[in-house]
mmCIF file of N, CA and C in Angstrom:
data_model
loop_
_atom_site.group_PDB
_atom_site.id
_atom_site.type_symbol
_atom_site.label_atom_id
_atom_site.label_comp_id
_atom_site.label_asym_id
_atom_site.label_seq_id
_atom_site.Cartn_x
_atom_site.Cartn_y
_atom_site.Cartn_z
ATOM 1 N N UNK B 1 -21.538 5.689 32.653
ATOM 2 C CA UNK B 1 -20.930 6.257 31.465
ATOM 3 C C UNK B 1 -19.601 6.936 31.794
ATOM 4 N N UNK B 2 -19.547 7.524 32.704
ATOM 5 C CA UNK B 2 -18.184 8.143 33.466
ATOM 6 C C UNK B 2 -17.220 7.435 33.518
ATOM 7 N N UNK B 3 -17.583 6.161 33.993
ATOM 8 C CA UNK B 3 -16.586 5.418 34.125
ATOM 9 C C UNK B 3 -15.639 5.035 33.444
ATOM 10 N N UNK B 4 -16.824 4.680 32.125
ATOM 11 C CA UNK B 4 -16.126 3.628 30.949
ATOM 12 C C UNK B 4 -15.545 4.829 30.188
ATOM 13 N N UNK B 5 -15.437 6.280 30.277
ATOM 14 C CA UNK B 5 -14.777 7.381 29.599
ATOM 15 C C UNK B 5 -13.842 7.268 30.228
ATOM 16 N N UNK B 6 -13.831 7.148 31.771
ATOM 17 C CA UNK B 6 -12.285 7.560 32.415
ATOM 18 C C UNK B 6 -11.579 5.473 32.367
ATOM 19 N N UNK B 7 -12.239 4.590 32.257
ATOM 20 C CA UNK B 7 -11.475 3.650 32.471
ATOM 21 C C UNK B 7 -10.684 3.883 30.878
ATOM 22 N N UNK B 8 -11.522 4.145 29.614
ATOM 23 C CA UNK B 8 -10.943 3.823 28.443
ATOM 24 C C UNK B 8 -9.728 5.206 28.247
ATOM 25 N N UNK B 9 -10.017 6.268 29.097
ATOM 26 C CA UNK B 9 -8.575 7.341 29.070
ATOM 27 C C UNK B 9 -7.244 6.576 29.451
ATOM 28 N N UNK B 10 -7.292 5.967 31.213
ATOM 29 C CA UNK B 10 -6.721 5.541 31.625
ATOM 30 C C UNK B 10 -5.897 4.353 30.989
ATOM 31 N N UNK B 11 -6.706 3.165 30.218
ATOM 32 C CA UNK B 11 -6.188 2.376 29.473
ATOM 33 C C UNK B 11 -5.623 2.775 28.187
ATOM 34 N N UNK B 12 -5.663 3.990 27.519
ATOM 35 C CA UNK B 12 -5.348 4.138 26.496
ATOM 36 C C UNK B 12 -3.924 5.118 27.074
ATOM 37 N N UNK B 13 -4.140 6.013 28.102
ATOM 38 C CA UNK B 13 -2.594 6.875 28.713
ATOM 39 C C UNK B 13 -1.968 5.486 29.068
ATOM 40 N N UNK B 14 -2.323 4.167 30.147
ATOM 41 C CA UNK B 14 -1.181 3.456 30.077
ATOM 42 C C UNK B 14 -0.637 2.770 28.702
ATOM 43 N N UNK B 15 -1.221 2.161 27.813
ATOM 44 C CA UNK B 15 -0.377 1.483 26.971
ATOM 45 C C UNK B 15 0.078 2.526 26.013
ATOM 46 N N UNK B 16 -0.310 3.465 25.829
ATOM 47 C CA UNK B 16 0.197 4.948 24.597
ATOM 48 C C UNK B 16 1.939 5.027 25.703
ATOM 49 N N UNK B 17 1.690 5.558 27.143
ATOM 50 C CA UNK B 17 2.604 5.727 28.010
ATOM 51 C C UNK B 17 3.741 4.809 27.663
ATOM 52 N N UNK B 18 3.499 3.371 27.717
ATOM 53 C CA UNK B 18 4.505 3.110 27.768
ATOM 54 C C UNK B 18 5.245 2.414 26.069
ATOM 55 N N UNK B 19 3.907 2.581 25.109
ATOM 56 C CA UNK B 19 4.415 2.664 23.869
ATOM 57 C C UNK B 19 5.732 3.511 23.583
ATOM 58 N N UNK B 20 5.374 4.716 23.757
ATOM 59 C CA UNK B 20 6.392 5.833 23.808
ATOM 60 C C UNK B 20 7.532 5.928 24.497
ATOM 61 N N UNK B 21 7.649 5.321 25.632
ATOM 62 C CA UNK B 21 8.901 4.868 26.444
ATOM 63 C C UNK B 21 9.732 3.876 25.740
ATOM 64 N N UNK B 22 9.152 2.682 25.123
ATOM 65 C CA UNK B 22 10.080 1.824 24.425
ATOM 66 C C UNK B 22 10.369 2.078 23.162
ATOM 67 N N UNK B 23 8.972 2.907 22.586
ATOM 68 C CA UNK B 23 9.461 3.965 20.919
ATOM 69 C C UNK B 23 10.904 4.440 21.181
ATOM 70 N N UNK B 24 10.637 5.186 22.300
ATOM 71 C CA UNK B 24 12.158 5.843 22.550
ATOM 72 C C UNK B 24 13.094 5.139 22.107
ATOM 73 N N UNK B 25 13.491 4.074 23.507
ATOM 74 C CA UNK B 25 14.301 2.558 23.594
ATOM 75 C C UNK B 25 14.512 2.514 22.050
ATOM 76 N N UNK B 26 13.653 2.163 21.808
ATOM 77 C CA UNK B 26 13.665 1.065 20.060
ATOM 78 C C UNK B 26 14.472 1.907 19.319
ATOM 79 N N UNK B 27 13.690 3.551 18.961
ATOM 80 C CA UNK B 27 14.365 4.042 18.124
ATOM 81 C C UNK B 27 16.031 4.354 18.185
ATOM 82 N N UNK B 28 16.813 4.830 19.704
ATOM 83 C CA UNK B 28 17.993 5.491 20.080
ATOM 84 C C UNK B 28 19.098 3.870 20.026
ATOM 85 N N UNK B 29 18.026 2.793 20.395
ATOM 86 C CA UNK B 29 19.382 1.626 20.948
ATOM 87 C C UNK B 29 19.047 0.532 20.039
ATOM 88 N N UNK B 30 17.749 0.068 19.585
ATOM 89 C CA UNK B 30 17.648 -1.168 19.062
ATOM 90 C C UNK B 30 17.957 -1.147 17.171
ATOM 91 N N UNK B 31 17.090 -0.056 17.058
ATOM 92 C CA UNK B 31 16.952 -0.051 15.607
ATOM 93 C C UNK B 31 18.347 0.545 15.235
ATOM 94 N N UNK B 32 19.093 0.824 15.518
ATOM 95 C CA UNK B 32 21.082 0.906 15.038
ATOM 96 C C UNK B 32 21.610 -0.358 15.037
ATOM 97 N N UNK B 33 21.003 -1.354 15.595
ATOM 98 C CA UNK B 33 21.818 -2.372 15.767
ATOM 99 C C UNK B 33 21.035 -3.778 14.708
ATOM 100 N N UNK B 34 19.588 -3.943 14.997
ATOM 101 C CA UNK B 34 19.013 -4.475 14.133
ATOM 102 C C UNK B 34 17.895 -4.004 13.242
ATOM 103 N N UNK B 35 17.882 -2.696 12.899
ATOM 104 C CA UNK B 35 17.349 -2.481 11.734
ATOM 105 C C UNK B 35 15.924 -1.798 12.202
ATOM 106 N N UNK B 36 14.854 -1.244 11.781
ATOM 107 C CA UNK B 36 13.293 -0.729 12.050
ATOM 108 C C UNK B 36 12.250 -2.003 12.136
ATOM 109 N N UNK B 37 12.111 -2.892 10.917
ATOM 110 C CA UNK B 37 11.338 -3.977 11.350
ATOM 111 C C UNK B 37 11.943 -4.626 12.328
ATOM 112 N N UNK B 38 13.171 -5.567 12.808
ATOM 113 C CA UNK B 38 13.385 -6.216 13.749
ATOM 114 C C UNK B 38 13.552 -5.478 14.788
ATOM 115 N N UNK B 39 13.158 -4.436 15.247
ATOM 116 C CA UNK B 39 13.584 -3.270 16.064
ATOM 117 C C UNK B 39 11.255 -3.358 16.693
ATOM 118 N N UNK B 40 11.071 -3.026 15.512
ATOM 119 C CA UNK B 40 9.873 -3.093 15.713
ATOM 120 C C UNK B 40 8.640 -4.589 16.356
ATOM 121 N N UNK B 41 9.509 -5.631 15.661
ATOM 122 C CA UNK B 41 9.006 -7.023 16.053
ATOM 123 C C UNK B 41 9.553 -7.492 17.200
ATOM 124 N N UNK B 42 10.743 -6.560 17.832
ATOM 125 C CA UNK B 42 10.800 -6.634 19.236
ATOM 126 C C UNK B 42 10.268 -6.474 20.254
ATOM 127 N N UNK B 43 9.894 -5.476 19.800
ATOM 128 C CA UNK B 43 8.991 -4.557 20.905
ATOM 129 C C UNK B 43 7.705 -5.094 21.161
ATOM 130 N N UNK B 44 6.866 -5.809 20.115
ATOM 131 C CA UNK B 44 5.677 -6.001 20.185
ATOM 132 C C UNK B 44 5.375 -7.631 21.081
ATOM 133 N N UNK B 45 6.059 -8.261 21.954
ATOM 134 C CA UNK B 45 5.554 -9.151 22.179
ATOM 135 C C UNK B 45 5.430 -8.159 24.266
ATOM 136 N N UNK B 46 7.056 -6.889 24.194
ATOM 137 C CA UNK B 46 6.768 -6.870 25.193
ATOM 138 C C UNK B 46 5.185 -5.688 25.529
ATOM 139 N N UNK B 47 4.854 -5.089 24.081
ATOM 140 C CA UNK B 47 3.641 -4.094 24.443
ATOM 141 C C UNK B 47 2.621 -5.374 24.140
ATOM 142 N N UNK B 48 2.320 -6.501 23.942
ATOM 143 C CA UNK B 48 1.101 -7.643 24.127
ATOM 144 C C UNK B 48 1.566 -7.760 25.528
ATOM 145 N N UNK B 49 2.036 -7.802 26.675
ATOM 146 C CA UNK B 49 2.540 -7.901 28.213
ATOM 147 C C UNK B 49 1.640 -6.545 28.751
ATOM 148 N N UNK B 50 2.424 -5.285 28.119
ATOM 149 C CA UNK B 50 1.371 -4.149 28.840
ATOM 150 C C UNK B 50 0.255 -3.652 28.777
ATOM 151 N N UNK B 51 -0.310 -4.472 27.269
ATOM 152 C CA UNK B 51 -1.810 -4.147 27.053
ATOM 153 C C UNK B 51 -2.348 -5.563 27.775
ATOM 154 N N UNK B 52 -1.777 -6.753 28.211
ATOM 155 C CA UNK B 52 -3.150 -7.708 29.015
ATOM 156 C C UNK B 52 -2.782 -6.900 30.822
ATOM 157 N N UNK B 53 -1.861 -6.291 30.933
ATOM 158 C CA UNK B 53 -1.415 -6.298 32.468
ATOM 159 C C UNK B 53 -2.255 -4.961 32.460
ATOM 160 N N UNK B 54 -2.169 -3.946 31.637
ATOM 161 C CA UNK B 54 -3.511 -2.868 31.521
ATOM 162 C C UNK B 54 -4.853 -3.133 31.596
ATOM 163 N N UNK B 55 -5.106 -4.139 30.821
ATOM 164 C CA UNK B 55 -6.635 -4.420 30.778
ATOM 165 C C UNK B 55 -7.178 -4.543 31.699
ATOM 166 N N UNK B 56 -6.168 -5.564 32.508
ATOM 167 C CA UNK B 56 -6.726 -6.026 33.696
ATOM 168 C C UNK B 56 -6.311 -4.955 35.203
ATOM 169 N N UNK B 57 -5.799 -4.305 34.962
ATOM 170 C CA UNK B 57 -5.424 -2.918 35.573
ATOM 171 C C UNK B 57 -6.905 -2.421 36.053
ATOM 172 N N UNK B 58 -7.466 -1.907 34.647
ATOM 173 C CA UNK B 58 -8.752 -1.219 34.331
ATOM 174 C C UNK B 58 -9.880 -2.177 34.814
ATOM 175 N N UNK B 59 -9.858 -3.328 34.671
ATOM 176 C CA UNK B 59 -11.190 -3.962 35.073
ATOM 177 C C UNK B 59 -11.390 -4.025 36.638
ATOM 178 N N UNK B 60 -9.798 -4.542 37.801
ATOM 179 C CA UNK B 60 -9.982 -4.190 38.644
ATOM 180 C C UNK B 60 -10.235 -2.559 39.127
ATOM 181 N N UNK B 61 -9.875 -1.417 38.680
ATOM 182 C CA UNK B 61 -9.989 -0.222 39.029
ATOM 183 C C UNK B 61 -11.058 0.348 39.073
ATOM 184 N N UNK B 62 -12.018 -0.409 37.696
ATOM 185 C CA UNK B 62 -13.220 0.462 37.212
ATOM 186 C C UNK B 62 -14.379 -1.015 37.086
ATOM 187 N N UNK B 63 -14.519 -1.693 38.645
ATOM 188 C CA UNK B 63 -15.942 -2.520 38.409
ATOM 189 C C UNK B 63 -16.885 -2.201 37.357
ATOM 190 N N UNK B 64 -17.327 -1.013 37.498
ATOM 191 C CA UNK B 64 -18.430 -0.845 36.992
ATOM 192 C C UNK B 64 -18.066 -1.388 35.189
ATOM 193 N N UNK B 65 -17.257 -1.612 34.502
ATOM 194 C CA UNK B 65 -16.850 -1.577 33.045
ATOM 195 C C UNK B 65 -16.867 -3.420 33.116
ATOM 196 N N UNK B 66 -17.005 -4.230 34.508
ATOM 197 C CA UNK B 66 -17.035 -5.587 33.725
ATOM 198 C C UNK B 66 -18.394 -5.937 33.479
ATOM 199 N N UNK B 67 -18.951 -5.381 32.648
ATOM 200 C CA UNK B 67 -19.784 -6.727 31.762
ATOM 201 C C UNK B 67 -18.729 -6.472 30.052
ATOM 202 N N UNK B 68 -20.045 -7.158 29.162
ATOM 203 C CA UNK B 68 -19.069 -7.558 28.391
ATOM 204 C C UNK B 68 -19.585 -6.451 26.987
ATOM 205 N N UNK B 69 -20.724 -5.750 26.785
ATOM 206 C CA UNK B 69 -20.406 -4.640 25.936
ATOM 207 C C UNK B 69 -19.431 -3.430 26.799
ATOM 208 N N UNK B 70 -19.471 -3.350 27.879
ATOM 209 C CA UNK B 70 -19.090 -1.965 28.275
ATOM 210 C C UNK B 70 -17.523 -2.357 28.204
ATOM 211 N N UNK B 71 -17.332 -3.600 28.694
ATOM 212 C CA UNK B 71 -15.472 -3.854 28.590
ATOM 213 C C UNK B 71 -15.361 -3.555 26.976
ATOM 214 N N UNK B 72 -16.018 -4.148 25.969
ATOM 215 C CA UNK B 72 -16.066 -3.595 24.659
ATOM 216 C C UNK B 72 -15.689 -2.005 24.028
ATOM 217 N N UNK B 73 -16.834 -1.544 24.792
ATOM 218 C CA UNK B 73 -16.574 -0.135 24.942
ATOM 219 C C UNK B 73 -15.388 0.585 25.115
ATOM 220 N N UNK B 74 -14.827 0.215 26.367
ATOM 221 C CA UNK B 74 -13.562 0.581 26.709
ATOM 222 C C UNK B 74 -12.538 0.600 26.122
ATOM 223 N N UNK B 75 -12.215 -0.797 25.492
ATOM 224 C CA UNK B 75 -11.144 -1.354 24.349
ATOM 225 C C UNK B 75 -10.949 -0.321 23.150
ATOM 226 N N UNK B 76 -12.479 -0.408 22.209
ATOM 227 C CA UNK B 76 -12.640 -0.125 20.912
ATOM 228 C C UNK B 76 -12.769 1.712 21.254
ATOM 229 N N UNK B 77 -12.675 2.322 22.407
ATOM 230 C CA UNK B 77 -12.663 3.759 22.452
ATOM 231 C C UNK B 77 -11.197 4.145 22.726
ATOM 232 N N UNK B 78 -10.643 3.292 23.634
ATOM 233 C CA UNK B 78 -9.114 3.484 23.745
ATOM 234 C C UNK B 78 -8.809 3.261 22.669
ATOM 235 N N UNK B 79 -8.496 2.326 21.785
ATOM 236 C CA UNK B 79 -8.343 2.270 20.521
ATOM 237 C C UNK B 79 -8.567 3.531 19.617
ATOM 238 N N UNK B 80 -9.866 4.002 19.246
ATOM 239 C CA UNK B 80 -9.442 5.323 18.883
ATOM 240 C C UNK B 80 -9.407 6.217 19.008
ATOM 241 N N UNK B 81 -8.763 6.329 20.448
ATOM 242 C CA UNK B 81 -7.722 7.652 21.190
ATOM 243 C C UNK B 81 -5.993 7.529 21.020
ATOM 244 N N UNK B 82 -6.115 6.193 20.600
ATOM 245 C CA UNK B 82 -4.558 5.810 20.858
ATOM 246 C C UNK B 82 -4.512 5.815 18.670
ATOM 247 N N UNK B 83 -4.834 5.445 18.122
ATOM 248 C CA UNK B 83 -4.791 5.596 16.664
ATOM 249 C C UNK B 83 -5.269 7.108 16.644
ATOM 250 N N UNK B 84 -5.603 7.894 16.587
ATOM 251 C CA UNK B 84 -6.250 9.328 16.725
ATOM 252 C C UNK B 84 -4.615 10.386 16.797
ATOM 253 N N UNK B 85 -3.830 10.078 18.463
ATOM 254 C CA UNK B 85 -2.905 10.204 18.679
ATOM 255 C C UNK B 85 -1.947 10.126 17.938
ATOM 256 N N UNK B 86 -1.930 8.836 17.438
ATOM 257 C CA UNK B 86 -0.638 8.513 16.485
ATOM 258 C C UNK B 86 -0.487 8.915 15.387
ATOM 259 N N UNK B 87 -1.983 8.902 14.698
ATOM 260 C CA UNK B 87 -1.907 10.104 13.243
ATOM 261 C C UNK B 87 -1.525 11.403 13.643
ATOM 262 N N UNK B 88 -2.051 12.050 14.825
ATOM 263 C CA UNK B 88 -1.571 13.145 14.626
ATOM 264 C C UNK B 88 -0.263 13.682 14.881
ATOM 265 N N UNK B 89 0.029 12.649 15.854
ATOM 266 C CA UNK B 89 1.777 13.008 15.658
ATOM 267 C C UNK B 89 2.609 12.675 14.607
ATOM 268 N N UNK B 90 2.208 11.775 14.065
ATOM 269 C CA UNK B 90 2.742 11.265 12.932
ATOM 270 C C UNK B 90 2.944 12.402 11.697
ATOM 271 N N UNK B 91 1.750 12.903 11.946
ATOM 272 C CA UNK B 91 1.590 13.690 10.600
ATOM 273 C C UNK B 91 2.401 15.525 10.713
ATOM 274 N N UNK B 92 2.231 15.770 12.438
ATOM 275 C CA UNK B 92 2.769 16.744 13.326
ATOM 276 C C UNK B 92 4.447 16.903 13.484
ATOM 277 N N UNK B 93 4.778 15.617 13.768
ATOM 278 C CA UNK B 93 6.128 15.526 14.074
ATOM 279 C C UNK B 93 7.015 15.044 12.792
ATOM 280 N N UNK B 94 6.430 14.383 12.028
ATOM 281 C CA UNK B 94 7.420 13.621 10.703
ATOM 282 C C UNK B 94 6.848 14.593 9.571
ATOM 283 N N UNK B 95 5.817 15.862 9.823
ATOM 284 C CA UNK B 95 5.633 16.768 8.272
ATOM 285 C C UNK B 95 5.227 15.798 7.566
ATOM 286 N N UNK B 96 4.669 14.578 7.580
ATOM 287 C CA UNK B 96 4.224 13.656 5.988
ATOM 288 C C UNK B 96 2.435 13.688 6.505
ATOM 289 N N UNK B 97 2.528 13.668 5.261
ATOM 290 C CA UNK B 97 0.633 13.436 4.980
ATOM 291 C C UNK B 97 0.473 12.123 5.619
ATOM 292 N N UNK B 98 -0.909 11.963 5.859
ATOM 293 C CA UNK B 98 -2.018 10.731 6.410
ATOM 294 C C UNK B 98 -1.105 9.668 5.155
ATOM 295 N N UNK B 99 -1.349 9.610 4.163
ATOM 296 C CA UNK B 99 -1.521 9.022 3.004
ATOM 297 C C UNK B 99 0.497 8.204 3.072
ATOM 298 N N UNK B 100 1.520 9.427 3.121
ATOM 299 C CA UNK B 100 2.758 9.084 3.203
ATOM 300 C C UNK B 100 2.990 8.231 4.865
ATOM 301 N N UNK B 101 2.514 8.659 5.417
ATOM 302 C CA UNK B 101 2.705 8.258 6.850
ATOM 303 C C UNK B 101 2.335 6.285 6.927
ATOM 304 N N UNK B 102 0.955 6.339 6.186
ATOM 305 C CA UNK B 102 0.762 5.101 5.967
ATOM 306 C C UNK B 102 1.355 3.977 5.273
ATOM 307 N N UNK B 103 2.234 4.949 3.887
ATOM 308 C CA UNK B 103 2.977 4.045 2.987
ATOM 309 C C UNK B 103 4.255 3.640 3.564
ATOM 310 N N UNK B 104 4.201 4.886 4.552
ATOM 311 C CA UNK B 104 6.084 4.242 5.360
ATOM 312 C C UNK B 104 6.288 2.993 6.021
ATOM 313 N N UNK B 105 4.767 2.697 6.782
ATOM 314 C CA UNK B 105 4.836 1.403 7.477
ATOM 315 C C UNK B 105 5.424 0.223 6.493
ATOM 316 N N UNK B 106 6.588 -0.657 7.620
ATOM 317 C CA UNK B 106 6.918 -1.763 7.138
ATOM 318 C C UNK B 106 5.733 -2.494 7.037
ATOM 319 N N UNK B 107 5.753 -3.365 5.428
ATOM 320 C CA UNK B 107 4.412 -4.289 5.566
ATOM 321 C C UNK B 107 4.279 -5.632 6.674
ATOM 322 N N UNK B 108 5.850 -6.171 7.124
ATOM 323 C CA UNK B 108 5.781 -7.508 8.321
ATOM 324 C C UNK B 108 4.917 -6.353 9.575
ATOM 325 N N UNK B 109 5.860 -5.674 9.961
ATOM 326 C CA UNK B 109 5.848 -5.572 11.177
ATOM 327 C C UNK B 109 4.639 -4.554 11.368
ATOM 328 N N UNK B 110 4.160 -3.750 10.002
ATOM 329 C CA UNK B 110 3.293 -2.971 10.166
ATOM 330 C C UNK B 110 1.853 -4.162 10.580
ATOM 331 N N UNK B 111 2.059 -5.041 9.699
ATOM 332 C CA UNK B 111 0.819 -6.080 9.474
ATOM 333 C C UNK B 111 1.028 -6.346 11.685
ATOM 334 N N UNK B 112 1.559 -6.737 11.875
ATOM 335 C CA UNK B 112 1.609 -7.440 13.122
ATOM 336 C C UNK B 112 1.172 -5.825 14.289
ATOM 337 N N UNK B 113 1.581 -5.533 13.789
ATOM 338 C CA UNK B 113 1.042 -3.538 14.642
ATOM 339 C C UNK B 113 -0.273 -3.950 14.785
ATOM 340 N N UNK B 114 -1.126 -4.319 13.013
ATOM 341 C CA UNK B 114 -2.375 -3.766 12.938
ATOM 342 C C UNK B 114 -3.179 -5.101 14.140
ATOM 343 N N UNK B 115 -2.273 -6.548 14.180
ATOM 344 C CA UNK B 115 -2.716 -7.242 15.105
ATOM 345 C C UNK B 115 -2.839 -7.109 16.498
ATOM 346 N N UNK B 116 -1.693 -6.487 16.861
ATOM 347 C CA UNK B 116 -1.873 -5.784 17.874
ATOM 348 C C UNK B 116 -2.821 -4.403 18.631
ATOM 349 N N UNK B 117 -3.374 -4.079 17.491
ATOM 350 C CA UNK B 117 -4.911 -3.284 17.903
ATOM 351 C C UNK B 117 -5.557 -3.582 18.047
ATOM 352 N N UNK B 118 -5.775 -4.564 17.211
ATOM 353 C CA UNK B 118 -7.037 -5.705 17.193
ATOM 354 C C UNK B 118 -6.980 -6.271 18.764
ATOM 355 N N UNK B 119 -5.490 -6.831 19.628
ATOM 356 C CA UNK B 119 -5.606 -7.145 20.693
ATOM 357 C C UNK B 119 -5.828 -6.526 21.808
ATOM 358 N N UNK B 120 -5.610 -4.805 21.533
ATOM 359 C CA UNK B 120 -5.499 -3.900 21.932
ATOM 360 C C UNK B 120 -7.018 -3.372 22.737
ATOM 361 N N UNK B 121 -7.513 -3.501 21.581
ATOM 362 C CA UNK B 121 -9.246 -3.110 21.368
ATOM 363 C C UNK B 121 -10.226 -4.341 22.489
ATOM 364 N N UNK B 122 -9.507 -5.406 22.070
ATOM 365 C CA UNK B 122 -10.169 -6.455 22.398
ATOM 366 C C UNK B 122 -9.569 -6.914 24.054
ATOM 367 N N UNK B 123 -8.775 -6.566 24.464
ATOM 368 C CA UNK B 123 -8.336 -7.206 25.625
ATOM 369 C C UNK B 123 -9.252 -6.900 26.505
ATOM 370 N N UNK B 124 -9.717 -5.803 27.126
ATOM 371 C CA UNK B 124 -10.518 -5.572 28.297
ATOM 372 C C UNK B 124 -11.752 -7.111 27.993
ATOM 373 N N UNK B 125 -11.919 -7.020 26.890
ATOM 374 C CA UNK B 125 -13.109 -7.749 26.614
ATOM 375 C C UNK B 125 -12.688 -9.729 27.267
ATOM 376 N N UNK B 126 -11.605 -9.465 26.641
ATOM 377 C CA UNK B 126 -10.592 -10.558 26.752
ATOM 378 C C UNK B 126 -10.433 -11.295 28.261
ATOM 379 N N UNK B 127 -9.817 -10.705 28.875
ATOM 380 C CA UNK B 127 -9.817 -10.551 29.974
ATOM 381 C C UNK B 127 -11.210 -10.393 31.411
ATOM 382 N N UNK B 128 -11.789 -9.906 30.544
ATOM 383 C CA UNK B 128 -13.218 -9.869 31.823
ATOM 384 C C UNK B 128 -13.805 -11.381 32.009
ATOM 385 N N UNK B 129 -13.345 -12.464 30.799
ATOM 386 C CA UNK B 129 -13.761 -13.636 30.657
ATOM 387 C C UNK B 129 -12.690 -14.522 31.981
ATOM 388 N N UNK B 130 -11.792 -14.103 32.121
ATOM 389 C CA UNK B 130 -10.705 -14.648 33.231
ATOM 390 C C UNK B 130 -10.848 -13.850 34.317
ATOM 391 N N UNK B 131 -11.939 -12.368 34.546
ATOM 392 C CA UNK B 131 -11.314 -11.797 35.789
ATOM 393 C C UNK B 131 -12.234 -12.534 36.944
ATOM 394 N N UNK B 132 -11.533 -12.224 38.325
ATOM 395 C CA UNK B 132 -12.169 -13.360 39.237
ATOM 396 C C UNK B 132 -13.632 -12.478 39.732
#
C-alpha cells in the first residue's frame, strides 16, 4: 500500500512538475504569438511524451505497483491529486469560482485536456502491458 501512495505522489509531482514548467513557457512565449487554444494544443502532444516517459519511470521504480489493478490505482489516484491541485489553484490564484473556472476552458483544447487525463489516469496501466 506504501508503495502505490508514494509511486502515485511521485507520478503525479512529475507530470504536475513539468505541466507547470511549460504552463510557464506557454503562457510568457507561446500564447502572444499564437493565441491560448493553439498555445494550449501545443503543449499537449509534448505533456502525452511526459506522462508515458513517467509512467514508465514509476513502474520501473516501484515493482511492487506492476500488476494491473494496483498500476490502476496509481494512475486514477495521481489523477486526483493532479485535478484536486488544479482546482485549487485555479480557484486560489485566478479569484474565480469552481463553476467560472470551468466555463473559461476553451471547448477544442479544453475537450483534448479532458483526453489527456483520461491518458493520464490510464498510462501506468498502459504501459505495464509493454513493461519488460
Amino acid at each position: 500500500m506504501t508503495a502505490m501512495i508514494r509511486a502515485s505522489f511521485l507520478y503525479f509531482a512529475l507530470v504536475m512538475g513539468a505541466g507547470f514548467l511549460l504552463g510557464s513557457v506557454r503562457v510568457l512565449f507561446v500564447v502572444p504569438h499564437l493565441g491560448e487554444r493553439w498555445a494550449e494544443l501545443a503543449e499537449m502532444p509534448i505533456m502525452a511524451m511526459v506522462i508515458f516517459v513517467a509512467a514508465g519511470y514509476i513502474l520501473r521504480r516501484y515493482p511492487e505497483v506492476q500488476t494491473r489493478g494496483r498500476a490502476l490505482v496509481v494512475g486514477f489516484t495521481a489523477l486526483a491529486l493532479s485535478v484536486s491541485a488544479e482546482l485549487v489553484l485555479a480557484v486560489l490564484l485566478q479569484s474565480q469560482s469552481l463553476a467560472e473556472y470551468l466555463a473559461s476552458r476553451d471547448k477544442i483544447s479544453g475537450s483534448v485536456y479532458l483526453v489527456m487525463l483520461v491518458a493520464f489516469a490510464l498510462m501506468p496501466r498502459l504501459r505495464l502491458a509493454r513493461h519488460p
